[in-house]
Coordinates of N, CA and C in Angstrom, one line a residue:
M185 N -51.5 -26.2 -8.3 CA -50.0 -26.1 -8.0 C -49.9 -26.1 -6.5
P186 N -49.0 -26.9 -5.9 CA -48.8 -27.0 -4.4 C -48.3 -25.6 -3.9
A187 N -48.6 -25.3 -2.7 CA -48.1 -24.0 -2.1 C -46.6 -24.1 -1.9
V188 N -46.0 -23.0 -2.2 CA -44.5 -22.9 -2.0 C -44.3 -21.7 -1.1
D189 N -43.2 -21.7 -0.3 CA -42.9 -20.6 0.6 C -42.0 -19.7 0.0
K190 N -41.1 -20.2 -0.8 CA -40.0 -19.3 -1.3 C -39.4 -19.8 -2.6
L191 N -38.7 -18.9 -3.3 CA -37.9 -19.3 -4.4 C -36.5 -19.8 -3.9
L192 N -36.1 -20.9 -4.4 CA -34.8 -21.4 -3.9 C -33.7 -20.7 -4.7
L193 N -32.7 -20.1 -3.9 CA -31.7 -19.4 -4.5 C -30.7 -20.3 -5.3
E194 N -30.5 -21.5 -4.8 CA -29.6 -22.4 -5.5 C -30.1 -22.8 -6.9
E195 N -31.4 -22.5 -7.2 CA -31.9 -22.8 -8.5 C -31.8 -21.7 -9.5
A196 N -31.4 -20.5 -9.0 CA -31.2 -19.3 -9.8 C -30.2 -19.5 -10.9
L197 N -29.1 -20.2 -10.6 CA -28.1 -20.4 -11.6 C -28.5 -21.3 -12.7
Q198 N -29.3 -22.3 -12.5 CA -29.7 -23.2 -13.5 C -30.7 -22.5 -14.4
D199 N -31.6 -21.6 -13.8 CA -32.5 -20.9 -14.6 C -33.4 -21.8 -15.5
S200 N -33.9 -22.9 -14.9 CA -34.6 -23.9 -15.6 C -36.0 -23.4 -15.9
P201 N -36.7 -24.1 -16.9 CA -38.1 -23.7 -17.2 C -39.0 -23.9 -15.9
Q202 N -38.7 -24.9 -15.1 CA -39.5 -25.0 -13.9 C -39.3 -23.8 -12.9
T203 N -38.1 -23.4 -12.8 CA -37.8 -22.2 -12.0 C -38.4 -21.0 -12.5
R204 N -38.4 -20.8 -13.8 CA -39.0 -19.6 -14.5 C -40.5 -19.7 -14.2
S205 N -41.1 -20.9 -14.3 CA -42.6 -21.0 -14.1 C -42.9 -20.6 -12.7
L206 N -42.1 -21.1 -11.7 CA -42.4 -20.7 -10.3 C -42.2 -19.2 -10.1
L207 N -41.2 -18.7 -10.8 CA -40.9 -17.2 -10.7 C -42.1 -16.4 -11.2
S208 N -42.8 -16.9 -12.2 CA -43.9 -16.2 -12.7 C -45.1 -16.1 -11.7
V209 N -45.2 -17.2 -10.9 CA -46.2 -17.2 -9.9 C -45.9 -16.1 -8.8
F210 N -44.7 -16.0 -8.4 CA -44.3 -15.0 -7.4 C -44.5 -13.6 -8.0
E211 N -44.2 -13.5 -9.3 CA -44.3 -12.2 -10.0 C -45.8 -11.8 -10.0
E212 N -46.6 -12.7 -10.3 CA -48.1 -12.5 -10.4 C -48.6 -12.1 -9.0
D213 N -48.1 -12.7 -8.0 CA -48.5 -12.4 -6.6 C -48.1 -11.0 -6.3
A214 N -46.9 -10.6 -6.6 CA -46.4 -9.3 -6.3 C -47.2 -8.2 -7.1
G215 N -47.6 -8.5 -8.3 CA -48.4 -7.6 -9.1 C -49.8 -7.4 -8.4
T216 N -50.4 -8.5 -8.0 CA -51.7 -8.4 -7.3 C -51.6 -7.6 -6.0
L217 N -50.5 -7.9 -5.3 CA -50.3 -7.1 -4.0 C -50.1 -5.7 -4.3
T218 N -49.4 -5.3 -5.4 CA -49.2 -3.9 -5.7 C -50.5 -3.2 -6.0
D219 N -51.4 -3.9 -6.8 CA -52.7 -3.3 -7.1 C -53.5 -3.1 -5.9
Y220 N -53.5 -4.2 -5.0 CA -54.3 -4.1 -3.8 C -53.8 -3.0 -2.8
T221 N -52.5 -2.9 -2.7 CA -51.9 -1.9 -1.8 C -52.3 -0.5 -2.3
N222 N -52.3 -0.3 -3.6 CA -52.7 1.1 -4.1 C -54.2 1.4 -3.8
Q223 N -55.0 0.4 -3.9 CA -56.4 0.5 -3.6 C -56.6 0.7 -2.1
L224 N -55.9 0.0 -1.3 CA -55.9 0.1 0.2 C -55.5 1.5 0.6
L225 N -54.4 2.0 0.0 CA -53.9 3.3 0.3 C -55.0 4.4 0.0
Q226 N -55.6 4.2 -1.1 CA -56.7 5.2 -1.5 C -57.8 5.2 -0.4
A227 N -58.2 4.0 0.0 CA -59.2 3.9 1.1 C -58.8 4.6 2.4
M228 N -57.5 4.3 2.7 CA -57.0 4.9 4.0 C -56.9 6.4 3.9
Q229 N -56.5 6.9 2.7 CA -56.3 8.3 2.5 C -57.7 9.0 2.6
R230 N -58.7 8.3 2.1 CA -60.1 8.8 2.2 C -60.5 8.9 3.7
V231 N -60.2 7.9 4.5 CA -60.5 8.0 5.9 C -59.8 9.1 6.6
Y232 N -58.5 9.3 6.2 CA -57.8 10.4 6.8 C -58.4 11.7 6.3
G233 N -58.7 11.8 5.1 CA -59.3 13.0 4.6 C -60.6 13.4 5.3
A234 N -61.4 12.4 5.5 CA -62.7 12.6 6.2 C -62.4 13.1 7.7
Q235 N -61.4 12.5 8.3 CA -61.1 12.9 9.7 C -60.6 14.4 9.7
N236 N -59.7 14.7 8.7 CA -59.2 16.0 8.6 C -60.3 17.0 8.3
E237 N -61.3 16.6 7.5 CA -62.4 17.5 7.2 C -63.3 17.7 8.5
M238 N -63.3 16.7 9.4 CA -64.1 16.8 10.6 C -63.4 17.9 11.5
C239 N -62.1 17.9 11.4 CA -61.3 19.0 12.2 C -61.7 20.4 11.7
L240 N -61.7 20.5 10.4 CA -62.1 21.8 9.8 C -63.5 22.2 10.1
A241 N -64.4 21.2 10.0 CA -65.8 21.4 10.3 C -66.1 21.9 11.7
T242 N -65.5 21.2 12.7 CA -65.7 21.6 14.1 C -65.1 22.9 14.4
Q243 N -64.0 23.2 13.7 CA -63.4 24.5 13.9 C -64.3 25.6 13.4
Q244 N -64.9 25.4 12.3 CA -65.8 26.4 11.7 C -67.1 26.5 12.5
L245 N -67.6 25.4 13.1 CA -68.7 25.4 13.9 C -68.5 26.2 15.2
S246 N -67.3 26.1 15.8 CA -67.0 26.9 17.0 C -67.0 28.3 16.7
K247 N -66.4 28.7 15.6 CA -66.4 30.1 15.2 C -67.8 30.7 14.9
Q248 N -68.7 29.8 14.3 CA -70.0 30.2 14.0 C -70.9 30.4 15.3
L249 N -70.6 29.6 16.3 CA -71.3 29.8 17.5 C -71.0 31.1 18.2
L250 N -69.7 31.5 18.1 CA -69.3 32.8 18.7 C -69.8 34.0 17.9
A251 N -70.1 33.7 16.6 CA -70.6 34.8 15.8 C -72.0 35.3 16.1
Y252 N -72.7 34.5 16.9 CA -74.1 34.8 17.2 C -74.3 36.2 17.8
E253 N -73.4 36.5 18.7 CA -73.5 37.8 19.4 C -73.2 39.0 18.6
K254 N -72.6 38.8 17.4 CA -72.2 39.8 16.5 C -73.4 40.1 15.5
Q255 N -74.4 39.3 15.5 CA -75.5 39.5 14.6 C -76.4 40.7 15.1
N256 N -76.9 41.4 14.1 CA -77.7 42.6 14.4 C -79.2 42.2 14.4
F257 N -79.6 41.5 15.4 CA -81.0 41.0 15.4 C -81.9 42.2 15.8
A258 N -83.1 42.3 15.1 CA -84.0 43.3 15.3 C -84.7 43.2 16.7
L259 N -84.8 41.9 17.1 CA -85.4 41.6 18.4 C -84.4 40.8 19.2
G260 N -83.5 41.6 19.9 CA -82.4 40.9 20.6 C -82.5 40.8 22.1
K261 N -83.7 41.2 22.6 CA -83.9 41.2 24.0 C -83.8 39.8 24.6
G262 N -83.1 39.6 25.7 CA -83.0 38.3 26.3 C -81.9 37.4 25.7
D263 N -81.2 37.9 24.7 CA -80.2 37.1 24.1 C -78.9 36.8 24.9
E264 N -78.8 37.5 26.0 CA -77.6 37.3 26.9 C -77.5 35.8 27.3
E265 N -78.6 35.2 27.6 CA -78.5 33.8 28.0 C -78.1 32.9 26.8
V266 N -78.7 33.2 25.7 CA -78.3 32.4 24.5 C -76.8 32.6 24.1
I267 N -76.4 33.8 24.2 CA -75.0 34.1 23.9 C -74.1 33.4 24.9
S268 N -74.4 33.4 26.2 CA -73.6 32.7 27.2 C -73.5 31.2 26.9
T269 N -74.7 30.6 26.5 CA -74.7 29.2 26.3 C -73.9 28.8 25.0
L270 N -74.0 29.7 24.0 CA -73.3 29.4 22.7 C -71.8 29.5 23.0
H271 N -71.4 30.5 23.8 CA -70.0 30.6 24.2 C -69.5 29.3 24.9
Y272 N -70.3 28.8 25.8 CA -70.0 27.6 26.5 C -69.8 26.5 25.5
F273 N -70.7 26.3 24.6 CA -70.7 25.2 23.7 C -69.6 25.4 22.6
S274 N -69.2 26.6 22.4 CA -68.1 26.8 21.5 C -66.8 26.3 22.1
K275 N -66.7 26.4 23.4 CA -65.5 25.9 24.1 C -65.5 24.3 24.1
V276 N -66.7 23.8 24.2 CA -66.9 22.3 24.1 C -66.5 21.8 22.8
V277 N -66.9 22.5 21.7 CA -66.6 22.1 20.4 C -65.1 22.2 20.1
D278 N -64.5 23.3 20.7 CA -63.0 23.4 20.6 C -62.3 22.2 21.2
E279 N -62.8 21.8 22.3 CA -62.2 20.6 23.0 C -62.4 19.3 22.1
L280 N -63.5 19.2 21.5 CA -63.8 18.1 20.6 C -62.9 18.2 19.4
N281 N -62.6 19.4 18.9 CA -61.8 19.6 17.8 C -60.3 19.2 18.1
V282 N -59.9 19.3 19.3 CA -58.6 18.9 19.7 C -58.5 17.4 19.6
L283 N -59.5 16.6 20.0 CA -59.6 15.2 19.8 C -59.5 14.8 18.3
H284 N -60.3 15.5 17.5 CA -60.3 15.2 16.1 C -59.0 15.5 15.5
T285 N -58.3 16.5 15.9 CA -57.0 16.9 15.3 C -56.0 15.9 15.7
E286 N -56.0 15.4 17.0 CA -55.0 14.4 17.4 C -55.3 13.1 16.7
L287 N -56.5 12.7 16.4 CA -56.8 11.5 15.7 C -56.3 11.6 14.3
A288 N -56.6 12.8 13.6 CA -56.1 13.0 12.3 C -54.6 12.8 12.1
K289 N -53.9 13.4 13.1 CA -52.4 13.2 13.1 C -52.0 11.8 13.3
Q290 N -52.7 11.1 14.2 CA -52.3 9.7 14.5 C -52.6 8.8 13.3
L291 N -53.7 9.1 12.6 CA -54.0 8.3 11.4 C -53.0 8.5 10.3
A292 N -52.5 9.8 10.2 CA -51.5 10.1 9.2 C -50.2 9.4 9.5
D293 N -49.8 9.3 10.8 CA -48.5 8.8 11.2 C -48.6 7.2 11.3
T294 N -49.7 6.7 11.7 CA -49.7 5.2 12.0 C -50.5 4.4 11.1
M295 N -51.3 5.0 10.2 CA -52.1 4.3 9.2 C -51.7 4.6 7.8
V296 N -51.6 5.8 7.4 CA -51.3 6.2 6.0 C -49.8 6.0 5.7
L297 N -49.0 6.5 6.6 CA -47.5 6.5 6.4 C -46.9 5.1 6.2
P298 N -47.3 4.2 7.1 CA -46.7 2.8 7.0 C -47.0 2.2 5.6
I299 N -48.2 2.3 5.1 CA -48.6 1.7 3.8 C -47.9 2.4 2.7
I300 N -47.7 3.7 2.8 CA -46.9 4.5 1.8 C -45.4 4.0 1.8
Q301 N -44.9 3.8 3.0 CA -43.5 3.3 3.1 C -43.3 1.9 2.5
F302 N -44.3 1.1 2.7 CA -44.3 -0.3 2.2 C -44.3 -0.2 0.7
R303 N -45.2 0.6 0.1 CA -45.3 0.7 -1.3 C -44.0 1.3 -1.9
E304 N -43.5 2.4 -1.3 CA -42.3 3.0 -1.9 C -41.1 2.2 -1.7
K305 N -40.9 1.5 -0.6 CA -39.7 0.8 -0.4 C -39.8 -0.7 -0.9
D306 N -40.6 -1.5 -0.4 CA -40.7 -2.9 -0.7 C -41.2 -3.2 -2.1
L307 N -42.3 -2.6 -2.5 CA -42.9 -2.9 -3.8 C -42.1 -2.2 -4.9
T308 N -41.5 -1.0 -4.6 CA -40.7 -0.4 -5.6 C -39.4 -1.1 -5.8
E309 N -38.9 -1.7 -4.7 CA -37.6 -2.5 -4.8 C -37.8 -3.7 -5.7
V310 N -38.9 -4.4 -5.5 CA -39.3 -5.6 -6.3 C -39.4 -5.2 -7.8
S311 N -40.1 -4.1 -8.0 CA -40.3 -3.6 -9.4 C -39.0 -3.3 -10.1
T312 N -38.1 -2.6 -9.4 CA -36.8 -2.2 -9.9 C -35.9 -3.4 -10.2
L313 N -35.9 -4.4 -9.3 CA -35.1 -5.6 -9.4 C -35.7 -6.4 -10.6
K314 N -37.0 -6.4 -10.8 CA -37.6 -7.1 -11.9 C -37.1 -6.6 -13.2
D315 N -37.0 -5.3 -13.3 CA -36.5 -4.6 -14.5 C -35.0 -5.0 -14.8
L316 N -34.2 -4.9 -13.7 CA -32.8 -5.2 -13.8 C -32.6 -6.7 -14.2
F317 N -33.4 -7.6 -13.6 CA -33.3 -9.0 -14.0 C -33.7 -9.2 -15.4
G318 N -34.7 -8.5 -15.9 CA -35.1 -8.6 -17.3 C -34.0 -8.1 -18.3
L319 N -33.4 -7.0 -17.9 CA -32.3 -6.5 -18.7 C -31.1 -7.5 -18.8
A320 N -30.8 -8.1 -17.6 CA -29.6 -9.0 -17.5 C -30.0 -10.3 -18.3
S321 N -31.2 -10.7 -18.2 CA -31.6 -11.9 -19.0 C -31.5 -11.7 -20.5
N322 N -32.0 -10.5 -20.9 CA -31.9 -10.2 -22.3 C -30.4 -10.1 -22.8
E323 N -29.6 -9.5 -22.0 CA -28.2 -9.5 -22.4 C -27.6 -10.9 -22.5
H324 N -28.0 -11.7 -21.6 CA -27.5 -13.1 -21.6 C -28.0 -13.8 -22.8
D325 N -29.2 -13.7 -23.2 CA -29.8 -14.3 -24.4 C -29.1 -13.8 -25.6
L326 N -28.8 -12.5 -25.7 CA -28.2 -12.0 -26.9 C -26.7 -12.5 -27.0
S327 N -26.0 -12.6 -25.9 CA -24.7 -13.1 -25.9 C -24.7 -14.6 -26.3
M328 N -25.7 -15.4 -25.9 CA -25.8 -16.8 -26.3 C -26.1 -16.9 -27.7
A329 N -27.0 -16.1 -28.2 CA -27.3 -16.1 -29.7 C -26.1 -15.7 -30.5
K330 N -25.3 -14.8 -30.0 CA -24.1 -14.4 -30.7 C -23.1 -15.6 -30.7
Y331 N -23.0 -16.3 -29.6 CA -22.1 -17.4 -29.5 C -22.5 -18.6 -30.5
S332 N -23.8 -18.8 -30.6 CA -24.3 -19.9 -31.4 C -24.1 -19.6 -32.9
R333 N -23.9 -18.3 -33.3 CA -23.7 -18.0 -34.7 C -22.2 -18.1 -35.1
L334 N -21.4 -18.4 -34.1 CA -19.9 -18.4 -34.4 C -19.6 -19.6 -35.4
S335 N -18.7 -19.4 -36.3 CA -18.2 -20.4 -37.1 C -17.2 -21.3 -36.4
K336 N -17.2 -22.5 -36.7 CA -16.3 -23.5 -36.0 C -14.9 -23.5 -36.7
K337 N -14.7 -22.6 -37.6 CA -13.4 -22.5 -38.3 C -12.3 -22.1 -37.3
K338 N -11.1 -22.5 -37.5 CA -10.0 -22.3 -36.5 C -9.6 -20.8 -36.5
E339 N -9.7 -20.1 -37.6 CA -9.3 -18.7 -37.7 C -10.3 -17.8 -36.8
N340 N -11.4 -18.4 -36.4 CA -12.3 -17.6 -35.5 C -12.1 -17.8 -34.0
E341 N -11.0 -18.5 -33.6 CA -10.7 -18.8 -32.2 C -10.6 -17.5 -31.4
K342 N -10.0 -16.5 -31.9 CA -9.8 -15.3 -31.1 C -11.2 -14.6 -30.9
V343 N -12.0 -14.6 -31.9 CA -13.3 -14.0 -31.8 C -14.2 -14.9 -30.8
K344 N -14.0 -16.2 -30.9 CA -14.8 -17.1 -30.1 C -14.4 -16.9 -28.6
T345 N -13.1 -16.7 -28.4 CA -12.7 -16.4 -27.0 C -13.3 -15.2 -26.4
E346 N -13.4 -14.1 -27.2 CA -14.0 -12.9 -26.8 C -15.5 -13.1 -26.5
V347 N -16.1 -13.8 -27.4 CA -17.6 -14.1 -27.2 C -17.8 -14.9 -25.9
V348 N -17.0 -15.9 -25.7 CA -17.1 -16.8 -24.5 C -17.0 -15.9 -23.3
K349 N -16.0 -15.0 -23.3 CA -15.9 -14.1 -22.1 C -17.2 -13.2 -21.9
E350 N -17.7 -12.8 -23.0 CA -18.9 -12.0 -23.0 C -20.1 -12.8 -22.4
V351 N -20.2 -14.1 -22.9 CA -21.2 -14.9 -22.3 C -21.1 -15.2 -20.8
A352 N -19.8 -15.4 -20.4 CA -19.6 -15.7 -19.0 C -19.9 -14.4 -18.1
A353 N -19.6 -13.3 -18.6 CA -19.9 -12.0 -17.9 C -21.4 -11.8 -17.8
A354 N -22.1 -12.1 -18.9 CA -23.5 -11.9 -19.0 C -24.2 -12.9 -18.0
R355 N -23.6 -14.1 -18.0 CA -24.2 -15.1 -17.1 C -24.0 -14.8 -15.7
R356 N -22.8 -14.2 -15.3 CA -22.6 -13.8 -13.9 C -23.6 -12.7 -13.5
K357 N -23.7 -11.7 -14.5 CA -24.6 -10.6 -14.2 C -26.1 -11.1 -14.0
Q358 N -26.5 -12.0 -14.9 CA -27.9 -12.5 -14.7 C -28.0 -13.3 -13.4
H359 N -27.0 -14.1 -13.1 CA -27.1 -14.8 -11.8 C -27.2 -13.9 -10.6
L360 N -26.4 -12.9 -10.6 CA -26.4 -11.9 -9.5 C -27.8 -11.2 -9.4
S361 N -28.3 -10.8 -10.5 CA -29.6 -10.1 -10.6 C -30.7 -11.0 -10.2
S362 N -30.6 -12.3 -10.5 CA -31.6 -13.2 -10.2 C -31.6 -13.5 -8.7
L363 N -30.4 -13.6 -8.1 CA -30.3 -13.8 -6.6 C -31.0 -12.6 -5.9
Q364 N -30.7 -11.4 -6.3 CA -31.2 -10.2 -5.7 C -32.8 -10.2 -5.8
Y365 N -33.2 -10.5 -7.0 CA -34.6 -10.5 -7.3 C -35.4 -11.6 -6.5
Y366 N -34.8 -12.8 -6.5 CA -35.4 -13.8 -5.7 C -35.5 -13.5 -4.2
C367 N -34.5 -12.9 -3.7 CA -34.4 -12.5 -2.3 C -35.5 -11.5 -2.0
A368 N -35.7 -10.5 -2.9 CA -36.7 -9.5 -2.7 C -38.1 -10.1 -2.8
L369 N -38.3 -11.0 -3.7 CA -39.7 -11.6 -3.8 C -40.0 -12.5 -2.6
N370 N -38.9 -13.2 -2.1 CA -39.1 -14.0 -0.9 C -39.4 -13.2 0.3
A371 N -38.7 -12.1 0.5 CA -38.9 -11.2 1.6 C -40.3 -10.5 1.6
L372 N -40.8 -10.3 0.3 CA -42.1 -9.6 0.2 C -43.2 -10.5 0.8
Q373 N -43.0 -11.8 0.7 CA -44.0 -12.7 1.2 C -44.2 -12.6 2.7
Y374 N -43.1 -12.3 3.4 CA -43.2 -12.1 4.8 C -43.5 -10.7 5.2
R375 N -43.0 -9.7 4.5 CA -43.3 -8.3 4.8 C -44.7 -7.9 4.6
K376 N -45.3 -8.5 3.6 CA -46.7 -8.1 3.3 C -47.7 -8.3 4.4
H377 N -47.4 -9.4 5.3 CA -48.3 -9.6 6.4 C -48.2 -8.5 7.4
V378 N -47.0 -8.1 7.7 CA -46.8 -7.0 8.6 C -47.3 -5.7 8.0
A379 N -47.1 -5.5 6.7 CA -47.5 -4.3 6.0 C -49.0 -4.1 6.0
M380 N -49.8 -5.2 6.0 CA -51.2 -5.2 6.0 C -51.8 -4.9 7.4
M381 N -51.1 -5.5 8.4 CA -51.6 -5.4 9.8 C -51.2 -4.0 10.4
E382 N -50.0 -3.5 10.2 CA -49.5 -2.3 10.9 C -50.5 -1.1 10.7
P383 N -50.9 -0.7 9.5 CA -51.8 0.4 9.4 C -53.2 0.2 10.1
L384 N -53.6 -1.1 10.0 CA -54.9 -1.4 10.7 C -54.8 -1.2 12.2
L385 N -53.7 -1.6 12.7 CA -53.5 -1.5 14.2 C -53.4 0.0 14.5
G386 N -52.8 0.8 13.7 CA -52.7 2.2 13.9 C -54.1 2.8 13.9
F387 N -54.9 2.4 12.9 CA -56.3 2.9 12.8 C -57.1 2.5 14.0
A388 N -57.0 1.2 14.4 CA -57.8 0.7 15.6 C -57.4 1.5 16.9
H389 N -56.1 1.6 17.0 CA -55.6 2.3 18.3 C -56.1 3.7 18.3
G390 N -56.0 4.4 17.2 CA -56.5 5.8 17.2 C -58.0 5.9 17.5
Q391 N -58.8 5.1 16.9 CA -60.2 5.1 17.1 C -60.5 4.7 18.6
R392 N -59.8 3.8 19.1 CA -60.0 3.3 20.5 C -59.7 4.4 21.4
R393 N -58.6 5.1 21.2 CA -58.3 6.2 22.1 C -59.3 7.4 22.0
K394 N -59.8 7.6 20.8 CA -60.8 8.7 20.6 C -62.1 8.3 21.4
F395 N -62.5 7.0 21.2 CA -63.8 6.6 21.8 C -63.6 6.5 23.3
R396 N -62.4 6.2 23.8 CA -62.2 6.2 25.2 C -62.3 7.5 25.8
C397 N -61.8 8.5 25.1 CA -62.0 9.9 25.6 C -63.4 10.4 25.5
T398 N -64.1 10.1 24.4 CA -65.4 10.6 24.3 C -66.4 9.9 25.2
S399 N -66.1 8.6 25.5 CA -67.0 7.8 26.3 C -66.9 8.3 27.8
S400 N -65.9 9.0 28.1 CA -65.8 9.5 29.5 C -66.5 10.8 29.7
L401 N -67.2 11.3 28.7 CA -68.0 12.5 28.8 C -69.0 12.3 30.0
E402 N -69.1 13.3 30.8 CA -70.0 13.2 31.9 C -71.1 14.3 31.7
T403 N -72.3 13.9 31.8 CA -73.4 14.9 31.6 C -74.3 15.0 32.8
S404 N -74.7 16.1 33.2 CA -75.6 16.3 34.3 C -76.5 17.5 34.0
E405 N -77.7 17.4 34.4 CA -78.7 18.5 34.1 C -78.8 19.4 35.3
I406 N -79.0 20.7 35.1 CA -79.3 21.6 36.2 C -80.6 22.3 35.8
Q407 N -81.2 23.0 36.7 CA -82.5 23.6 36.5 C -82.3 24.8 35.5
P408 N -83.1 24.8 34.4 CA -83.0 25.9 33.5 C -83.6 27.2 34.0
S409 N -83.2 28.3 33.5 CA -83.8 29.6 34.0 C -85.1 29.8 33.3
E410 N -85.9 30.8 33.8 CA -87.2 31.0 33.3 C -87.1 31.6 31.9
S411 N -86.0 32.4 31.6 CA -85.9 33.1 30.3 C -85.3 32.1 29.2
F412 N -84.7 31.0 29.7 CA -84.1 30.1 28.7 C -84.5 28.7 29.1
Q413 N -85.7 28.2 28.6 CA -86.2 26.9 29.0 C -85.5 25.8 28.3
R414 N -84.3 25.5 28.7 CA -83.5 24.4 28.1 C -82.7 23.7 29.1
G415 N -82.3 22.5 28.8 CA -81.4 21.8 29.7 C -80.0 22.2 29.5
W416 N -79.2 22.3 30.6 CA -77.8 22.7 30.5 C -77.0 21.4 30.6
I417 N -75.9 21.3 29.9 CA -75.1 20.1 29.9 C -73.7 20.5 30.4
T418 N -73.2 19.9 31.4 CA -71.8 20.1 31.8 C -71.0 18.9 31.3
V419 N -69.9 19.3 30.5 CA -69.1 18.3 29.8 C -67.7 18.3 30.3
S420 N -67.1 17.2 30.6 CA -65.7 17.1 30.9 C -65.2 15.7 30.6
W421 N -63.9 15.6 30.3 CA -63.4 14.3 30.0 C -61.9 14.4 30.3
T422 N -61.3 13.2 30.5 CA -59.9 13.0 30.7 C -59.4 11.9 29.8
C423 N -58.3 12.1 29.2 CA -57.8 11.0 28.3 C -56.5 10.5 28.8

């Protein structure tokens, strides 16, 4: 089947088999997009959850480093240097925690939220209009079936007039619902491109900012003391 860009609104009134066939292609595409969006959202929520867990983990690590001096070691002589170092690294971990927290918030706002909004607004709108179009089409089919069963006898003219009005009203309702449905399906073909790119840009921007901050870490070694034979690390960064 040749590629098509949109459903033609002028063909909605005719409601031909060809139009219905093309409509089914757009409906299938919308269904596939809905399934994919749900899976993509789950993956993005997992990324956000992992980042949020990193925030909690670094927070716990910082507290645990500070808890060293509260331990009742039987052999605690010379622990002052260890305690001082752990206090220092607790502050470093706290600063890293700030970066993780900011990234988690950014992922929630710029990655997860846009895909949720796309699902709740655009995809839900298409689903709702599909249901309304189906109801309107059923009403039209029922009114046409009722009209076809009318007797051609003259005494049934009054009944026939009422049924004709019913058919016309059902036809107008179906036409209006089809126009709204076609417009939503057409719009979805354009919005899905933005919907797929926007959260990925949010993810990339957040990660880039995080790596830019962490890559500016500056390390320098100083001479270790005799009682604590380890390298010291001075850490600083600007974002």
